[in-house]
Amino acid sequence: MKRTVFRNRWLPYALVAPQLAVTIVFFFWPAFDSLRLSLYRASPFGDRMIFIGAGNYERLLVDPAYFRSIGTSFLFSALVTVAGLAVALLLAALANAKISGLAIYRTLLLWPYGIAPAIAGVIWLFIFHPSFGVLPYVLSFITAYQFNWFLKGWVALVLIVAAAIWKQFGYNLAFYLAGLQAIPGSVLEAASVDGAGPIRRFFAITFPLLSPVTFFLFTLNMTFSFFETFGLVHAVTQGGPGEATSILVFRAWKDGFEGLQLGYSAAQSVLLMLLVIVITAAQFRFAEKKVTY
Amino acid sequence: MASTSPIAGAVATAELAGRLPAARRRDLSGPIAHAILVVSVVVLAFPLYYAFVISTQTLDDVTSLPPKLLPSTHLAQNYAEAWARVKMGRLLLNSAIVALAVAVGKIAISLLSAFAIVYFNFRGKQLVFWLIFITLMLPVPVRIVSTYQVISVLGWVDTYWGLTVPLMASATGTFLFRQFFQTMPDSLAEAAQLDGAGPLRFLWSFLLPLSKANMAALFVILFVYGWNDYLWPLIVTNRPEMRTAVIGIDSLIPRTSQLPEWNVTMAAAMMVLLPPVIVIVVMQRWFVKGLIETEK
């Protein structure tokens, strides 16, 4: 707590006013409105809203398509986060040496962070293009299997996972490298003298010491893959083929803005809100307990 | 939640810039490290290189097999075509306005509220703090339809107000500045008061210059965020001339029934992706340094 404070009756309120105004008008009002709207559905002519209680939620909870979206979202996020981080950590651990030119490598790793998910998606869309893309062309020499994402849902999922990982990978790698460089060599040497092999040393010392970095990157990638990949799905796959890449945020947007089922979309928003609250709470508990800083 | 990155990022970024000595290893580790990093850098660069190459080719080059992986002669034509087709000038201008306004607005608003929270005691301070904190749990995707309705009630659809103001609240920015101000020695404010400086003079002449690194760090993150955001501009704009560049590219993606003019698409992609990438590369030192400052 600061001891030195300024005395002024109205100034502090004036200072927080802009932040509070935006917060209340654009965060709290819509959030409460989502709650309210989720209890209604539009009349057949769309001219008025009819109160239906928990009807939208009941409909969601028996909609197999919605459950598929939940599965798709978690699979997508798990692939981007876990696979992305595991490979980054592996490479960082292998590349952990006192070498020159780290600053240059850092620059060459960090730039993809600046690319919009939608733009990354457009580039990977062409790489995966069934007729002209370089990837299906190369694969055609290995197997006769048609890697056509227009037709095969799992290829479409791999496509958006690849685009998402591409954007995040260098960033993850750079942070792991920095985290590893910050681990005092003496600790590892001591373990080495005690007879611990490289794999043992990694799991007993390196990995626990890296937990703050892992925690930070995990949260960042999870949030990114859940909430910031809307543009990727919208621009590239439109949730398809079928519903193979219809992640939760995309479905909520589509039902609201294309299907014009405002109440149904609002109910999905409310469930997403609960998810965010659970994740945030878990995050803070985890940050308190498990992470060695 | 949706933007925890700056604060937590600071922790890892501090290590990113730290150069603590690594263990002495066998001689091979150096070359292996270089090899892994070079391969990573090349693999990461390939999609961008490929996009650039396509953006210089003719339609015949693009559709030929095997894929041509060397630049061709049509660079100027493709970029001009992409520029004209979606009115790229206007889109890039919109993106620049949005990214700058969101970044500057967020920094200003967060700075002021952090200043109030740290340097004043006032009734309801705890409540204000919690209201700001809770916004972490309410990113745009969890209130899609309702936020649009608010914008439409305000008459802000298809306006720069609608594109920017709702994104300006920032719990992360507020916490970052709060944390930073709390590390300032009390003597600073005392000295200012002895000099007869009021709170605003103190903010302007003392705190602001000291916060430069933090502001630069936040600026990079927020500029990139504002430029690349997709969902928000998609929701609050209908007229093509109010769309941002990232969304504008959507209409240039050749669909099944259209000519596969990927050379034009990639030319547009290159133009849209360059500004935020340049900001990251150019301001990288500030970005890293600024985040470290907040950890001291």
mmCIF file of N, CA and C in Angstrom, chain B residues 134-243:
data_model
loop_
_atom_site.group_PDB
_atom_site.id
_atom_site.type_symbol
_atom_site.label_atom_id
_atom_site.label_comp_id
_atom_site.label_asym_id
_atom_site.label_seq_id
_atom_site.Cartn_x
_atom_site.Cartn_y
_atom_site.Cartn_z
ATOM 1 N N ILE B 134 -12.913 -8.024 -13.344
ATOM 2 C CA ILE B 134 -13.884 -8.970 -13.909
ATOM 3 C C ILE B 134 -13.924 -8.918 -15.439
ATOM 4 N N THR B 135 -13.543 -7.768 -16.012
ATOM 5 C CA THR B 135 -13.551 -7.701 -17.480
ATOM 6 C C THR B 135 -12.624 -8.742 -18.102
ATOM 7 N N LEU B 136 -11.658 -9.221 -17.330
ATOM 8 C CA LEU B 136 -10.786 -10.287 -17.812
ATOM 9 C C LEU B 136 -11.603 -11.506 -18.237
ATOM 10 N N MET B 137 -12.732 -11.700 -17.578
ATOM 11 C CA MET B 137 -13.538 -12.885 -17.841
ATOM 12 C C MET B 137 -14.624 -12.634 -18.878
ATOM 13 N N LEU B 138 -14.629 -11.467 -19.477
ATOM 14 C CA LEU B 138 -15.686 -11.156 -20.435
ATOM 15 C C LEU B 138 -15.131 -10.722 -21.793
ATOM 16 N N PRO B 139 -14.306 -11.544 -22.444
ATOM 17 C CA PRO B 139 -13.807 -11.161 -23.769
ATOM 18 C C PRO B 139 -14.960 -11.128 -24.775
ATOM 19 N N VAL B 140 -14.721 -10.450 -25.887
ATOM 20 C CA VAL B 140 -15.767 -10.289 -26.908
ATOM 21 C C VAL B 140 -16.494 -11.593 -27.261
ATOM 22 N N PRO B 141 -15.784 -12.701 -27.456
ATOM 23 C CA PRO B 141 -16.478 -13.908 -27.903
ATOM 24 C C PRO B 141 -17.582 -14.389 -26.962
ATOM 25 N N VAL B 142 -17.548 -13.991 -25.693
ATOM 26 C CA VAL B 142 -18.581 -14.488 -24.792
ATOM 27 C C VAL B 142 -19.789 -13.553 -24.710
ATOM 28 N N ARG B 143 -19.798 -12.505 -25.530
ATOM 29 C CA ARG B 143 -20.962 -11.599 -25.504
ATOM 30 C C ARG B 143 -21.205 -11.029 -26.892
ATOM 31 N N ILE B 144 -21.182 -11.925 -27.881
ATOM 32 C CA ILE B 144 -21.214 -11.520 -29.281
ATOM 33 C C ILE B 144 -22.467 -10.729 -29.657
ATOM 34 N N VAL B 145 -23.622 -11.348 -29.476
ATOM 35 C CA VAL B 145 -24.861 -10.737 -29.959
ATOM 36 C C VAL B 145 -25.207 -9.483 -29.166
ATOM 37 N N SER B 146 -25.069 -9.558 -27.845
ATOM 38 C CA SER B 146 -25.474 -8.445 -26.994
ATOM 39 C C SER B 146 -24.628 -7.208 -27.224
ATOM 40 N N THR B 147 -23.323 -7.404 -27.420
ATOM 41 C CA THR B 147 -22.484 -6.229 -27.629
ATOM 42 C C THR B 147 -22.872 -5.534 -28.925
ATOM 43 N N TYR B 148 -23.234 -6.325 -29.940
ATOM 44 C CA TYR B 148 -23.679 -5.715 -31.186
ATOM 45 C C TYR B 148 -24.921 -4.859 -30.943
ATOM 46 N N GLN B 149 -25.819 -5.374 -30.102
ATOM 47 C CA GLN B 149 -27.041 -4.621 -29.834
ATOM 48 C C GLN B 149 -26.739 -3.302 -29.135
ATOM 49 N N VAL B 150 -25.756 -3.321 -28.225
ATOM 50 C CA VAL B 150 -25.372 -2.081 -27.558
ATOM 51 C C VAL B 150 -24.843 -1.086 -28.593
ATOM 52 N N ILE B 151 -23.972 -1.563 -29.470
ATOM 53 C CA ILE B 151 -23.401 -0.699 -30.507
ATOM 54 C C ILE B 151 -24.513 -0.125 -31.386
ATOM 55 N N SER B 152 -25.494 -0.975 -31.682
ATOM 56 C CA SER B 152 -26.539 -0.510 -32.571
ATOM 57 C C SER B 152 -27.477 0.478 -31.870
ATOM 58 N N VAL B 153 -27.692 0.300 -30.561
ATOM 59 C CA VAL B 153 -28.472 1.281 -29.799
ATOM 60 C C VAL B 153 -27.766 2.635 -29.804
ATOM 61 N N LEU B 154 -26.418 2.600 -29.708
ATOM 62 C CA LEU B 154 -25.656 3.845 -29.687
ATOM 63 C C LEU B 154 -25.532 4.472 -31.076
ATOM 64 N N GLY B 155 -25.958 3.731 -32.117
ATOM 65 C CA GLY B 155 -25.792 4.228 -33.484
ATOM 66 C C GLY B 155 -24.345 4.204 -33.939
ATOM 67 N N TRP B 156 -23.560 3.278 -33.398
ATOM 68 C CA TRP B 156 -22.125 3.225 -33.683
ATOM 69 C C TRP B 156 -21.748 2.174 -34.730
ATOM 70 N N VAL B 157 -22.737 1.501 -35.321
ATOM 71 C CA VAL B 157 -22.422 0.527 -36.369
ATOM 72 C C VAL B 157 -21.780 1.277 -37.538
ATOM 73 N N ASP B 158 -20.717 0.696 -38.125
ATOM 74 C CA ASP B 158 -20.010 1.319 -39.240
ATOM 75 C C ASP B 158 -19.358 2.652 -38.880
ATOM 76 N N THR B 159 -18.943 2.812 -37.643
ATOM 77 C CA THR B 159 -18.203 4.026 -37.287
ATOM 78 C C THR B 159 -16.881 3.640 -36.634
ATOM 79 N N TYR B 160 -15.938 4.601 -36.653
ATOM 80 C CA TYR B 160 -14.665 4.354 -35.967
ATOM 81 C C TYR B 160 -14.872 4.275 -34.452
ATOM 82 N N TRP B 161 -15.881 5.003 -33.959
ATOM 83 C CA TRP B 161 -16.186 4.889 -32.519
ATOM 84 C C TRP B 161 -16.480 3.437 -32.163
ATOM 85 N N GLY B 162 -17.398 2.847 -32.946
ATOM 86 C CA GLY B 162 -17.798 1.469 -32.675
ATOM 87 C C GLY B 162 -16.636 0.503 -32.817
ATOM 88 N N LEU B 163 -15.734 0.791 -33.755
ATOM 89 C CA LEU B 163 -14.598 -0.097 -33.973
ATOM 90 C C LEU B 163 -13.562 -0.025 -32.859
ATOM 91 N N THR B 164 -13.494 1.122 -32.166
ATOM 92 C CA THR B 164 -12.368 1.304 -31.244
ATOM 93 C C THR B 164 -12.752 1.414 -29.761
ATOM 94 N N VAL B 165 -13.714 2.272 -29.450
ATOM 95 C CA VAL B 165 -13.992 2.576 -28.032
ATOM 96 C C VAL B 165 -14.288 1.330 -27.188
ATOM 97 N N PRO B 166 -15.145 0.404 -27.685
ATOM 98 C CA PRO B 166 -15.468 -0.753 -26.841
ATOM 99 C C PRO B 166 -14.269 -1.628 -26.515
ATOM 100 N N LEU B 167 -13.184 -1.495 -27.283
ATOM 101 C CA LEU B 167 -12.007 -2.334 -27.012
ATOM 102 C C LEU B 167 -11.027 -1.661 -26.067
ATOM 103 N N MET B 168 -11.353 -0.435 -25.627
ATOM 104 C CA MET B 168 -10.337 0.334 -24.901
ATOM 105 C C MET B 168 -10.212 0.026 -23.417
ATOM 106 N N ALA B 169 -11.193 -0.647 -22.834
ATOM 107 C CA ALA B 169 -11.031 -1.014 -21.432
ATOM 108 C C ALA B 169 -9.964 -2.097 -21.352
ATOM 109 N N SER B 170 -9.107 -2.012 -20.351
ATOM 110 C CA SER B 170 -8.058 -3.019 -20.270
ATOM 111 C C SER B 170 -7.662 -3.316 -18.836
ATOM 112 N N ALA B 171 -8.069 -4.470 -18.368
ATOM 113 C CA ALA B 171 -7.649 -4.890 -17.035
ATOM 114 C C ALA B 171 -6.135 -5.111 -17.029
ATOM 115 N N THR B 172 -5.647 -5.767 -18.080
ATOM 116 C CA THR B 172 -4.228 -6.081 -18.138
ATOM 117 C C THR B 172 -3.378 -4.825 -18.076
ATOM 118 N N GLY B 173 -3.749 -3.825 -18.897
ATOM 119 C CA GLY B 173 -2.989 -2.580 -18.914
ATOM 120 C C GLY B 173 -3.033 -1.905 -17.560
ATOM 121 N N THR B 174 -4.204 -1.885 -16.942
ATOM 122 C CA THR B 174 -4.349 -1.252 -15.635
ATOM 123 C C THR B 174 -3.466 -1.932 -14.597
ATOM 124 N N PHE B 175 -3.485 -3.274 -14.597
ATOM 125 C CA PHE B 175 -2.670 -4.004 -13.627
ATOM 126 C C PHE B 175 -1.186 -3.774 -13.863
ATOM 127 N N LEU B 176 -0.816 -3.710 -15.145
ATOM 128 C CA LEU B 176 0.589 -3.487 -15.483
ATOM 129 C C LEU B 176 1.079 -2.159 -14.924
ATOM 130 N N PHE B 177 0.305 -1.090 -15.179
ATOM 131 C CA PHE B 177 0.711 0.225 -14.679
ATOM 132 C C PHE B 177 0.612 0.297 -13.157
ATOM 133 N N ARG B 178 -0.393 -0.362 -12.593
ATOM 134 C CA ARG B 178 -0.556 -0.360 -11.144
ATOM 135 C C ARG B 178 0.673 -0.971 -10.485
ATOM 136 N N GLN B 179 1.045 -2.141 -11.021
ATOM 137 C CA GLN B 179 2.207 -2.852 -10.509
ATOM 138 C C GLN B 179 3.454 -1.973 -10.602
ATOM 139 N N PHE B 180 3.580 -1.274 -11.734
ATOM 140 C CA PHE B 180 4.743 -0.430 -11.963
ATOM 141 C C PHE B 180 4.751 0.762 -11.008
ATOM 142 N N PHE B 181 3.606 1.420 -10.846
ATOM 143 C CA PHE B 181 3.532 2.571 -9.949
ATOM 144 C C PHE B 181 3.831 2.174 -8.504
ATOM 145 N N GLN B 182 3.412 0.943 -8.152
ATOM 146 C CA GLN B 182 3.663 0.512 -6.772
ATOM 147 C C GLN B 182 5.143 0.320 -6.477
ATOM 148 N N THR B 183 5.945 0.127 -7.531
ATOM 149 C CA THR B 183 7.381 -0.026 -7.311
ATOM 150 C C THR B 183 8.083 1.329 -7.199
ATOM 151 N N MET B 184 7.361 2.409 -7.529
ATOM 152 C CA MET B 184 7.963 3.738 -7.407
ATOM 153 C C MET B 184 8.190 4.057 -5.937
ATOM 154 N N PRO B 185 9.363 4.616 -5.608
ATOM 155 C CA PRO B 185 9.591 4.959 -4.193
ATOM 156 C C PRO B 185 8.654 6.083 -3.758
ATOM 157 N N ASP B 186 8.245 6.042 -2.492
ATOM 158 C CA ASP B 186 7.388 7.085 -1.960
ATOM 159 C C ASP B 186 8.031 8.459 -2.067
ATOM 160 N N SER B 187 9.365 8.445 -1.990
ATOM 161 C CA SER B 187 10.067 9.729 -2.001
ATOM 162 C C SER B 187 9.792 10.519 -3.279
ATOM 163 N N LEU B 188 9.466 9.807 -4.333
ATOM 164 C CA LEU B 188 9.199 10.489 -5.602
ATOM 165 C C LEU B 188 7.988 11.409 -5.478
ATOM 166 N N ALA B 189 6.900 10.834 -4.959
ATOM 167 C CA ALA B 189 5.688 11.641 -4.811
ATOM 168 C C ALA B 189 5.887 12.728 -3.753
ATOM 169 N N GLU B 190 6.654 12.379 -2.695
ATOM 170 C CA GLU B 190 6.926 13.373 -1.648
ATOM 171 C C GLU B 190 7.692 14.559 -2.213
ATOM 172 N N ALA B 191 8.718 14.253 -3.006
ATOM 173 C CA ALA B 191 9.513 15.312 -3.621
ATOM 174 C C ALA B 191 8.641 16.190 -4.500
ATOM 175 N N ALA B 192 7.767 15.541 -5.249
ATOM 176 C CA ALA B 192 6.885 16.304 -6.135
ATOM 177 C C ALA B 192 5.988 17.229 -5.326
ATOM 178 N N GLN B 193 5.483 16.694 -4.198
ATOM 179 C CA GLN B 193 4.596 17.511 -3.372
ATOM 180 C C GLN B 193 5.343 18.685 -2.755
ATOM 181 N N LEU B 194 6.620 18.433 -2.352
ATOM 182 C CA LEU B 194 7.426 19.518 -1.795
ATOM 183 C C LEU B 194 7.643 20.607 -2.827
ATOM 184 N N ASP B 195 7.788 20.194 -4.095
ATOM 185 C CA ASP B 195 7.956 21.160 -5.175
ATOM 186 C C ASP B 195 6.659 21.875 -5.489
ATOM 187 N N GLY B 196 5.600 21.500 -4.808
ATOM 188 C CA GLY B 196 4.318 22.136 -5.050
ATOM 189 C C GLY B 196 3.564 21.574 -6.233
ATOM 190 N N ALA B 197 4.004 20.404 -6.738
ATOM 191 C CA ALA B 197 3.314 19.810 -7.885
ATOM 192 C C ALA B 197 2.033 19.119 -7.443
ATOM 193 N N GLY B 198 0.963 19.378 -8.141
ATOM 194 C CA GLY B 198 -0.304 18.691 -7.884
ATOM 195 C C GLY B 198 -0.260 17.313 -8.506
ATOM 196 N N PRO B 199 -1.305 16.508 -8.292
ATOM 197 C CA PRO B 199 -1.315 15.129 -8.806
ATOM 198 C C PRO B 199 -1.141 15.044 -10.322
ATOM 199 N N LEU B 200 -1.775 15.934 -11.071
ATOM 200 C CA LEU B 200 -1.687 15.835 -12.525
ATOM 201 C C LEU B 200 -0.304 16.222 -13.027
ATOM 202 N N ARG B 201 0.275 17.253 -12.381
ATOM 203 C CA ARG B 201 1.643 17.655 -12.717
ATOM 204 C C ARG B 201 2.601 16.495 -12.413
ATOM 205 N N PHE B 202 2.382 15.845 -11.278
ATOM 206 C CA PHE B 202 3.207 14.693 -10.879
ATOM 207 C C PHE B 202 3.082 13.573 -11.919
ATOM 208 N N LEU B 203 1.859 13.288 -12.351
ATOM 209 C CA LEU B 203 1.638 12.245 -13.352
ATOM 210 C C LEU B 203 2.362 12.586 -14.640
ATOM 211 N N TRP B 204 2.196 13.850 -15.063
ATOM 212 C CA TRP B 204 2.713 14.265 -16.357
ATOM 213 C C TRP B 204 4.244 14.354 -16.359
ATOM 214 N N SER B 205 4.817 14.986 -15.303
ATOM 215 C CA SER B 205 6.252 15.273 -15.331
ATOM 216 C C SER B 205 7.121 14.198 -14.691
ATOM 217 N N PHE B 206 6.541 13.413 -13.809
ATOM 218 C CA PHE B 206 7.349 12.397 -13.127
ATOM 219 C C PHE B 206 7.030 10.988 -13.609
ATOM 220 N N LEU B 207 5.756 10.598 -13.474
ATOM 221 C CA LEU B 207 5.402 9.204 -13.776
ATOM 222 C C LEU B 207 5.469 8.881 -15.265
ATOM 223 N N LEU B 208 4.958 9.798 -16.084
ATOM 224 C CA LEU B 208 4.874 9.518 -17.513
ATOM 225 C C LEU B 208 6.243 9.228 -18.137
ATOM 226 N N PRO B 209 7.237 10.111 -17.871
ATOM 227 C CA PRO B 209 8.568 9.819 -18.452
ATOM 228 C C PRO B 209 9.118 8.480 -17.974
ATOM 229 N N LEU B 210 8.833 8.119 -16.721
ATOM 230 C CA LEU B 210 9.352 6.853 -16.191
ATOM 231 C C LEU B 210 8.611 5.655 -16.772
ATOM 232 N N SER B 211 7.414 5.894 -17.306
ATOM 233 C CA SER B 211 6.594 4.790 -17.801
ATOM 234 C C SER B 211 6.809 4.504 -19.287
ATOM 235 N N LYS B 212 7.724 5.225 -19.899
ATOM 236 C CA LYS B 212 7.889 5.102 -21.350
ATOM 237 C C LYS B 212 8.077 3.657 -21.806
ATOM 238 N N ALA B 213 8.947 2.946 -21.093
ATOM 239 C CA ALA B 213 9.242 1.576 -21.517
ATOM 240 C C ALA B 213 7.989 0.702 -21.435
ATOM 241 N N ASN B 214 7.209 0.879 -20.366
ATOM 242 C CA ASN B 214 5.967 0.113 -20.235
ATOM 243 C C ASN B 214 4.982 0.462 -21.328
ATOM 244 N N MET B 215 4.914 1.755 -21.633
ATOM 245 C CA MET B 215 3.977 2.171 -22.669
ATOM 246 C C MET B 215 4.386 1.590 -24.016
ATOM 247 N N ALA B 216 5.692 1.601 -24.284
ATOM 248 C CA ALA B 216 6.162 1.039 -25.549
ATOM 249 C C ALA B 216 5.829 -0.447 -25.627
ATOM 250 N N ALA B 217 6.030 -1.137 -24.511
ATOM 251 C CA ALA B 217 5.751 -2.578 -24.486
ATOM 252 C C ALA B 217 4.283 -2.857 -24.737
ATOM 253 N N LEU B 218 3.434 -2.125 -24.024
ATOM 254 C CA LEU B 218 1.997 -2.306 -24.222
ATOM 255 C C LEU B 218 1.597 -1.937 -25.636
ATOM 256 N N PHE B 219 2.235 -0.874 -26.153
ATOM 257 C CA PHE B 219 1.890 -0.411 -27.489
ATOM 258 C C PHE B 219 2.074 -1.527 -28.519
ATOM 259 N N VAL B 220 3.203 -2.214 -28.455
ATOM 260 C CA VAL B 220 3.455 -3.276 -29.438
ATOM 261 C C VAL B 220 2.366 -4.332 -29.364
ATOM 262 N N ILE B 221 2.082 -4.792 -28.151
ATOM 263 C CA ILE B 221 1.092 -5.856 -27.972
ATOM 264 C C ILE B 221 -0.285 -5.401 -28.448
ATOM 265 N N LEU B 222 -0.661 -4.179 -28.085
ATOM 266 C CA LEU B 222 -2.005 -3.695 -28.398
ATOM 267 C C LEU B 222 -2.154 -3.324 -29.863
ATOM 268 N N PHE B 223 -1.095 -2.789 -30.465
ATOM 269 C CA PHE B 223 -1.160 -2.464 -31.890
ATOM 270 C C PHE B 223 -1.390 -3.750 -32.691
ATOM 271 N N VAL B 224 -0.623 -4.772 -32.373
ATOM 272 C CA VAL B 224 -0.763 -6.047 -33.080
ATOM 273 C C VAL B 224 -2.167 -6.625 -32.857
ATOM 274 N N TYR B 225 -2.635 -6.544 -31.626
ATOM 275 C CA TYR B 225 -3.973 -7.033 -31.289
ATOM 276 C C TYR B 225 -5.041 -6.273 -32.076
ATOM 277 N N GLY B 226 -4.948 -4.943 -32.098
ATOM 278 C CA GLY B 226 -5.929 -4.119 -32.786
ATOM 279 C C GLY B 226 -5.922 -4.359 -34.294
ATOM 280 N N TRP B 227 -4.743 -4.481 -34.852
ATOM 281 C CA TRP B 227 -4.614 -4.699 -36.288
ATOM 282 C C TRP B 227 -5.179 -6.060 -36.689
ATOM 283 N N ASN B 228 -4.929 -7.068 -35.873
ATOM 284 C CA ASN B 228 -5.268 -8.438 -36.254
ATOM 285 C C ASN B 228 -6.648 -8.905 -35.802
ATOM 286 N N ASP B 229 -7.316 -8.111 -34.976
ATOM 287 C CA ASP B 229 -8.606 -8.558 -34.468
ATOM 288 C C ASP B 229 -9.581 -8.767 -35.616
ATOM 289 N N TYR B 230 -10.376 -9.792 -35.521
ATOM 290 C CA TYR B 230 -11.243 -10.184 -36.637
ATOM 291 C C TYR B 230 -12.710 -10.147 -36.248
ATOM 292 N N LEU B 231 -13.025 -10.731 -35.091
ATOM 293 C CA LEU B 231 -14.423 -10.875 -34.695
ATOM 294 C C LEU B 231 -15.108 -9.520 -34.499
ATOM 295 N N TRP B 232 -14.443 -8.614 -33.784
ATOM 296 C CA TRP B 232 -15.070 -7.342 -33.457
ATOM 297 C C TRP B 232 -15.403 -6.511 -34.709
ATOM 298 N N PRO B 233 -14.409 -6.232 -35.583
ATOM 299 C CA PRO B 233 -14.755 -5.465 -36.792
ATOM 300 C C PRO B 233 -15.769 -6.184 -37.672
ATOM 301 N N LEU B 234 -15.761 -7.505 -37.659
ATOM 302 C CA LEU B 234 -16.751 -8.240 -38.455
ATOM 303 C C LEU B 234 -18.160 -7.971 -37.932
ATOM 304 N N ILE B 235 -18.279 -7.876 -36.606
ATOM 305 C CA ILE B 235 -19.588 -7.675 -35.998
ATOM 306 C C ILE B 235 -20.091 -6.243 -36.202
ATOM 307 N N VAL B 236 -19.220 -5.253 -35.990
ATOM 308 C CA VAL B 236 -19.723 -3.875 -35.939
ATOM 309 C C VAL B 236 -19.656 -3.130 -37.265
ATOM 310 N N THR B 237 -19.212 -3.780 -38.328
ATOM 311 C CA THR B 237 -19.237 -3.092 -39.627
ATOM 312 C C THR B 237 -20.013 -3.905 -40.644
ATOM 313 N N ASN B 238 -20.728 -3.206 -41.492
ATOM 314 C CA ASN B 238 -21.422 -3.831 -42.616
ATOM 315 C C ASN B 238 -20.923 -3.275 -43.945
ATOM 316 N N ARG B 239 -20.647 -1.978 -43.992
ATOM 317 C CA ARG B 239 -20.214 -1.353 -45.242
ATOM 318 C C ARG B 239 -18.765 -1.720 -45.520
ATOM 319 N N PRO B 240 -18.477 -2.116 -46.785
ATOM 320 C CA PRO B 240 -17.124 -2.550 -47.127
ATOM 321 C C PRO B 240 -16.067 -1.501 -46.794
ATOM 322 N N GLU B 241 -16.417 -0.210 -46.921
ATOM 323 C CA GLU B 241 -15.373 0.804 -46.703
ATOM 324 C C GLU B 241 -15.056 1.013 -45.226
ATOM 325 N N MET B 242 -15.848 0.394 -44.312
ATOM 326 C CA MET B 242 -15.508 0.494 -42.897
ATOM 327 C C MET B 242 -14.838 -0.772 -42.368
ATOM 328 N N ARG B 243 -14.655 -1.761 -43.232
ATOM 329 C CA ARG B 243 -14.004 -2.998 -42.786
ATOM 330 C C ARG B 243 -12.509 -2.766 -42.589
#
